[in-house]
Tab-separated table of C-alpha atoms in Angstrom:
chain	number	residue	atom	x	y	z
A	176	MET	CA	19.074	158.554	80.565
A	177	ALA	CA	16.451	159.771	83.029
A	178	GLY	CA	17.683	160.879	86.420
A	179	GLY	CA	15.635	158.219	88.252
A	180	ALA	CA	17.092	155.424	86.140
A	181	VAL	CA	20.605	156.682	86.750
A	182	TRP	CA	19.920	156.866	90.491
A	183	ALA	CA	18.751	153.245	90.450
A	184	LEU	CA	21.986	152.282	88.692
A	185	ALA	CA	23.968	154.164	91.306
A	186	ALA	CA	22.213	152.339	94.122
A	187	THR	CA	22.856	148.951	92.523
A	188	LEU	CA	26.550	149.604	91.976
A	189	ALA	CA	27.123	151.274	95.332
A	190	HIS	CA	25.882	148.227	97.195
A	191	ALA	CA	27.646	145.713	94.969
A	192	GLY	CA	30.874	145.926	96.955
A	193	GLY	CA	32.888	147.336	94.067
A	194	PRO	CA	35.997	149.403	94.818
A	195	ALA	CA	35.075	152.458	92.747
A	196	LEU	CA	33.868	155.662	94.373
A	197	MET	CA	30.407	156.635	93.163
A	198	ILE	CA	30.461	160.300	92.135
A	199	GLY	CA	27.225	162.008	91.120
A	200	THR	CA	27.234	164.921	88.705
A	201	MET	CA	25.228	166.538	85.934
A	202	SER	CA	25.399	165.359	82.352
A	203	GLY	CA	27.167	167.810	80.059
A	204	PRO	CA	30.201	169.901	81.100
A	205	ASP	CA	30.274	168.515	84.651
A	206	ALA	CA	30.446	164.943	83.406
A	207	GLN	CA	33.144	165.865	80.881
A	208	ILE	CA	35.298	167.372	83.627
A	209	TRP	CA	34.747	164.425	85.952
A	210	ALA	CA	35.835	162.067	83.164
A	211	GLU	CA	39.177	163.889	83.193
A	212	VAL	CA	39.299	163.750	87.005
A	213	THR	CA	38.752	159.998	86.776
A	214	LYS	CA	41.905	159.633	84.667
A	215	VAL	CA	43.983	161.680	87.116
A	216	ALA	CA	42.615	159.835	90.147
A	217	ALA	CA	43.393	156.457	88.584
A	218	ARG	CA	47.085	157.350	88.541
A	219	ASP	CA	46.860	157.732	92.330
A	220	GLY	CA	45.105	154.398	92.726
A	221	LEU	CA	41.656	155.915	93.181
A	222	ALA	CA	38.895	154.365	91.059
A	223	ILE	CA	35.879	156.533	90.239
A	224	LYS	CA	32.520	155.686	88.702
A	225	VAL	CA	30.737	158.802	87.428
A	226	ILE	CA	26.936	158.740	87.677
A	227	GLU	CA	25.148	161.340	85.552
A	228	PHE	CA	21.918	163.058	86.588
A	229	ASN	CA	19.589	165.363	84.699
A	230	ASP	CA	18.146	167.444	87.520
A	231	TYR	CA	19.492	169.287	90.557
A	232	VAL	CA	17.484	167.454	93.243
A	233	GLN	CA	18.521	163.824	92.973
A	234	PRO	CA	22.329	164.073	93.415
A	235	ASN	CA	22.006	165.329	97.000
A	236	ALA	CA	19.209	162.900	97.816
A	237	ALA	CA	21.326	160.018	96.511
A	238	LEU	CA	24.393	161.209	98.423
A	239	ASP	CA	22.495	161.611	101.678
A	240	ALA	CA	20.957	158.149	101.243
A	241	GLY	CA	24.392	156.565	100.807
A	242	ASP	CA	23.928	155.684	97.141
A	243	LEU	CA	26.805	158.021	96.200
A	244	ASP	CA	30.129	158.698	97.894
A	245	ALA	CA	30.327	162.302	96.696
A	246	ASN	CA	28.798	164.682	94.216
A	247	GLY	CA	30.033	167.671	92.265
A	248	PHE	CA	27.443	169.891	90.603
A	249	GLN	CA	26.248	172.672	92.938
A	250	HIS	CA	27.303	175.908	94.603
A	251	GLN	CA	27.209	176.673	98.331
A	252	PRO	CA	23.958	178.695	98.351
A	253	PHE	CA	22.144	175.813	96.630
A	254	LEU	CA	23.602	173.283	99.085
A	255	ASP	CA	22.647	175.508	102.022
A	256	SER	CA	19.089	175.737	100.702
A	257	GLN	CA	18.854	171.965	100.283
A	258	ILE	CA	20.167	171.396	103.810
A	259	ARG	CA	17.582	173.803	105.253
A	260	GLN	CA	14.741	172.196	103.313
A	261	ARG	CA	15.672	168.535	103.636
A	262	GLY	CA	17.950	168.207	106.648
A	263	TYR	CA	20.873	166.705	104.735
A	264	ARG	CA	24.168	166.159	106.564
A	265	ILE	CA	26.321	167.042	103.559
A	266	VAL	CA	29.419	169.248	103.577
A	267	ASN	CA	31.635	171.094	101.099
A	268	VAL	CA	35.169	169.663	100.869
A	269	GLY	CA	36.585	171.599	97.894
A	270	LEU	CA	35.786	174.027	95.096
A	271	THR	CA	35.673	173.031	91.434
A	272	TYR	CA	34.780	175.795	88.971
A	273	THR	CA	32.810	178.974	88.476
A	274	SER	CA	30.233	179.209	85.714
A	275	PRO	CA	28.398	182.536	85.668
A	276	MET	CA	24.687	182.222	85.004
A	277	GLY	CA	23.282	184.231	82.139
A	278	PHE	CA	20.105	185.353	80.449
A	279	TYR	CA	19.521	184.171	76.890
A	280	SER	CA	17.030	185.129	74.209
A	281	LYS	CA	16.024	184.145	70.698
A	282	ARG	CA	14.590	187.640	70.157
A	283	LEU	CA	16.744	190.218	71.941
A	284	LYS	CA	20.359	191.370	71.854
A	285	SER	CA	20.387	192.825	75.380
A	286	LEU	CA	18.399	192.275	78.551
A	287	LYS	CA	17.797	196.025	78.595
A	288	ASP	CA	15.743	195.594	75.392
A	289	LEU	CA	12.977	193.670	77.200
A	290	PRO	CA	9.610	195.073	76.082
A	291	VAL	CA	6.707	195.932	78.359
A	292	GLY	CA	4.897	192.746	79.356
A	293	ALA	CA	7.786	190.473	78.375
A	294	LYS	CA	7.682	186.840	79.508
A	295	VAL	CA	10.908	186.048	81.368
A	296	GLY	CA	11.784	182.537	82.495
A	297	ILE	CA	13.638	181.975	85.761
A	298	GLN	CA	14.541	178.867	87.745
A	299	ASN	CA	11.974	177.602	90.250
A	300	ASP	CA	14.532	176.488	92.843
A	301	PRO	CA	15.250	179.074	95.555
A	302	SER	CA	18.969	179.675	95.074
A	303	ASN	CA	19.056	179.878	91.275
A	304	GLY	CA	15.791	181.807	91.120
A	305	ASN	CA	17.410	184.256	93.517
A	306	ARG	CA	20.410	184.596	91.197
A	307	ALA	CA	18.104	185.359	88.267
A	308	LEU	CA	16.224	188.039	90.201
A	309	LEU	CA	19.456	189.663	91.361
A	310	LEU	CA	20.665	189.772	87.757
A	311	LEU	CA	17.387	191.358	86.649
A	312	GLN	CA	17.854	193.943	89.382
A	313	LYS	CA	21.460	194.581	88.341
A	314	TYR	CA	20.276	195.436	84.820
A	315	GLY	CA	17.521	197.709	86.119
A	316	ILE	CA	14.622	195.505	85.026
A	317	VAL	CA	13.164	195.073	88.519
A	318	LYS	CA	13.839	196.347	92.017
A	319	LEU	CA	13.637	193.973	94.974
A	320	LYS	CA	12.392	194.699	98.472
A	321	PRO	CA	15.114	195.761	100.950
A	322	GLY	CA	16.908	192.721	102.355
A	323	ALA	CA	15.752	190.317	99.643
A	324	GLY	CA	18.528	188.350	97.990
A	325	VAL	CA	21.205	189.228	100.559
A	326	ASN	CA	22.611	187.669	103.733
A	327	GLY	CA	21.362	184.211	102.808
A	328	VAL	CA	17.766	185.329	102.201
A	329	ASN	CA	16.699	184.084	98.763
A	330	ALA	CA	14.559	186.509	96.803
A	331	THR	CA	11.390	185.204	95.145
A	332	PRO	CA	9.032	186.839	92.634
A	333	LEU	CA	6.982	187.982	95.646
A	334	ASP	CA	9.940	190.183	96.618
A	335	VAL	CA	9.748	192.283	93.449
A	336	ALA	CA	8.929	195.786	94.696
A	337	GLU	CA	9.179	197.640	91.387
A	338	ASN	CA	8.518	196.218	87.926
A	339	PRO	CA	8.217	199.207	85.574
A	340	ARG	CA	8.123	197.067	82.423
A	341	LYS	CA	5.474	194.779	83.915
A	342	ILE	CA	7.474	191.709	82.932
A	343	ARG	CA	5.836	188.359	83.648
A	344	LEU	CA	8.108	185.978	85.532
A	345	VAL	CA	7.661	182.342	84.515
A	346	GLU	CA	9.165	179.908	87.035
A	347	LEU	CA	10.324	176.630	85.505
A	348	ASP	CA	12.593	173.764	86.414
A	349	ALA	CA	16.148	174.711	85.459
A	350	ALA	CA	16.366	171.838	82.966
A	351	GLN	CA	13.261	173.052	81.098
A	352	LEU	CA	14.413	176.618	80.481
A	353	PRO	CA	16.505	175.977	77.327
A	354	ARG	CA	13.579	174.139	75.717
A	355	ALA	CA	11.171	176.893	76.722
A	356	LEU	CA	13.372	179.677	75.335
A	357	PRO	CA	11.524	180.000	71.977
A	358	ASP	CA	8.299	180.727	73.900
A	359	LEU	CA	9.882	183.341	76.164
A	360	ASP	CA	11.347	186.774	75.556
A	361	ALA	CA	14.323	185.801	77.717
A	362	ALA	CA	15.310	183.156	80.243
A	363	SER	CA	17.998	182.690	82.856
A	364	ILE	CA	19.871	179.452	82.173
A	365	ASN	CA	22.576	177.757	84.212
A	366	THR	CA	25.799	177.212	82.288
A	367	ASP	CA	25.636	173.404	82.293
A	368	TYR	CA	22.192	173.443	80.676
A	369	ALA	CA	23.172	176.299	78.352
A	370	VAL	CA	26.206	174.435	77.003
A	371	LYS	CA	24.166	171.243	76.529
A	372	ALA	CA	21.661	173.300	74.502
A	373	GLY	CA	24.416	174.648	72.250
A	374	LEU	CA	24.513	178.095	73.869
A	375	SER	CA	27.780	179.826	74.699
A	376	PRO	CA	27.826	181.989	77.848
A	377	VAL	CA	30.619	184.014	76.269
A	378	LYS	CA	28.963	184.578	72.875
A	379	ASP	CA	25.219	184.141	73.348
A	380	ALA	CA	24.284	185.488	76.790
A	381	ILE	CA	22.465	188.833	76.686
A	382	ALA	CA	23.314	189.385	80.370
A	383	ILE	CA	25.693	187.502	82.626
A	384	GLU	CA	26.781	187.419	86.261
A	385	ASP	CA	30.095	188.734	87.475
A	386	LEU	CA	32.684	185.992	87.881
A	387	LYS	CA	33.356	187.003	91.476
A	388	GLY	CA	30.668	185.819	93.858
A	389	PRO	CA	29.495	182.933	96.035
A	390	TYR	CA	28.585	180.657	93.159
A	391	ALA	CA	31.687	178.519	92.669
A	392	ASN	CA	30.692	174.864	92.369
A	393	LEU	CA	31.948	172.394	94.914
A	394	ILE	CA	32.562	168.764	95.839
A	395	ALA	CA	30.208	167.514	98.557
A	396	VAL	CA	30.372	164.436	100.767
A	397	ARG	CA	28.436	163.204	103.784
A	398	ALA	CA	29.629	164.896	106.969
A	399	GLN	CA	30.675	161.545	108.421
A	400	ASP	CA	33.089	160.981	105.502
A	401	LYS	CA	34.781	164.378	105.269
A	402	ASP	CA	38.010	163.299	107.003
A	403	LYS	CA	38.434	159.976	105.219
A	404	PRO	CA	41.661	159.574	103.179
A	405	TRP	CA	39.852	159.074	99.874
A	406	VAL	CA	38.270	162.536	100.169
A	407	LYS	CA	41.677	164.202	100.202
A	408	LYS	CA	42.732	162.149	97.165
A	409	LEU	CA	39.524	162.989	95.322
A	410	VAL	CA	39.899	166.725	95.886
A	411	ALA	CA	43.581	166.591	94.905
A	412	ALA	CA	42.681	164.854	91.638
A	413	TYR	CA	40.162	167.572	90.786
A	414	GLU	CA	42.612	170.332	91.699
A	415	SER	CA	45.368	168.887	89.512
A	416	ASN	CA	47.059	170.842	86.741
A	417	ASP	CA	45.712	168.353	84.193
A	418	VAL	CA	42.124	169.122	85.149
A	419	ARG	CA	42.802	172.861	85.238
A	420	LYS	CA	44.244	172.748	81.710
A	421	PHE	CA	41.322	170.634	80.498
A	422	ILE	CA	38.765	173.148	81.797
A	423	GLU	CA	40.615	176.146	80.392
A	424	THR	CA	41.094	174.524	76.975
A	425	LYS	CA	37.715	172.833	76.605
A	426	PHE	CA	35.367	175.615	77.652
A	427	ASN	CA	37.073	178.793	76.397
A	428	GLY	CA	36.221	180.938	79.408
A	429	ALA	CA	32.622	179.771	79.877
A	430	ILE	CA	33.786	177.703	82.849
A	431	ILE	CA	36.689	178.864	85.011
A	432	PRO	CA	38.644	176.803	87.587
A	433	ALA	CA	37.909	177.885	91.162
A	434	PHE	CA	40.946	176.188	92.713
């Protein structure tokens, strides 16, 4: 279902006076985890309706507009970027999981095998594009200008100071990168989109981020709601042992609980 259609559904249900909390998330692994959270929350008397999206922009827009009660799909740097760009009053109330972003290729076994002039796909949103550039720098493919990609300053392709292999960076929407992979030498792909495309971060990534870092996903609510009782119940349901076991069993290390 297209993201816009799902958003319209969310708006209709949210204003229908129903008792369920409207939780926005991404289709794929996120939605699978939230389905388990829904079961746990129900035992505590908390009803949840999960609304699935297919891009990273609409869940925050829908939350800020009041069409959702909470969302769970993003990390703090992405949320910070969205707040700076759009003025959202949205806050982090709990961590969910870590899913290291990786580079994938249909042609190469290692990122270090990139040929001269290779076409490399990266995300066109500031925070995930920054992650991709930092990973390219970690593997010695490019060198960024001093200060780029650190202390909250997102690196962009304009910040590439050294590019000895003359790779061509192709910026695409994160959702398009798996489909574009056959036309690229390599592409950075977020774990949720990778798993949906049948790629395993553990088995298929030719380069991957360290697990430790600022990119644990989170649960976000509007600032005005952060102290409401249902928020505490929602976070507790996600942080339950049942959800932890589900993540560890279902995803075999590709997704790791951050609570």
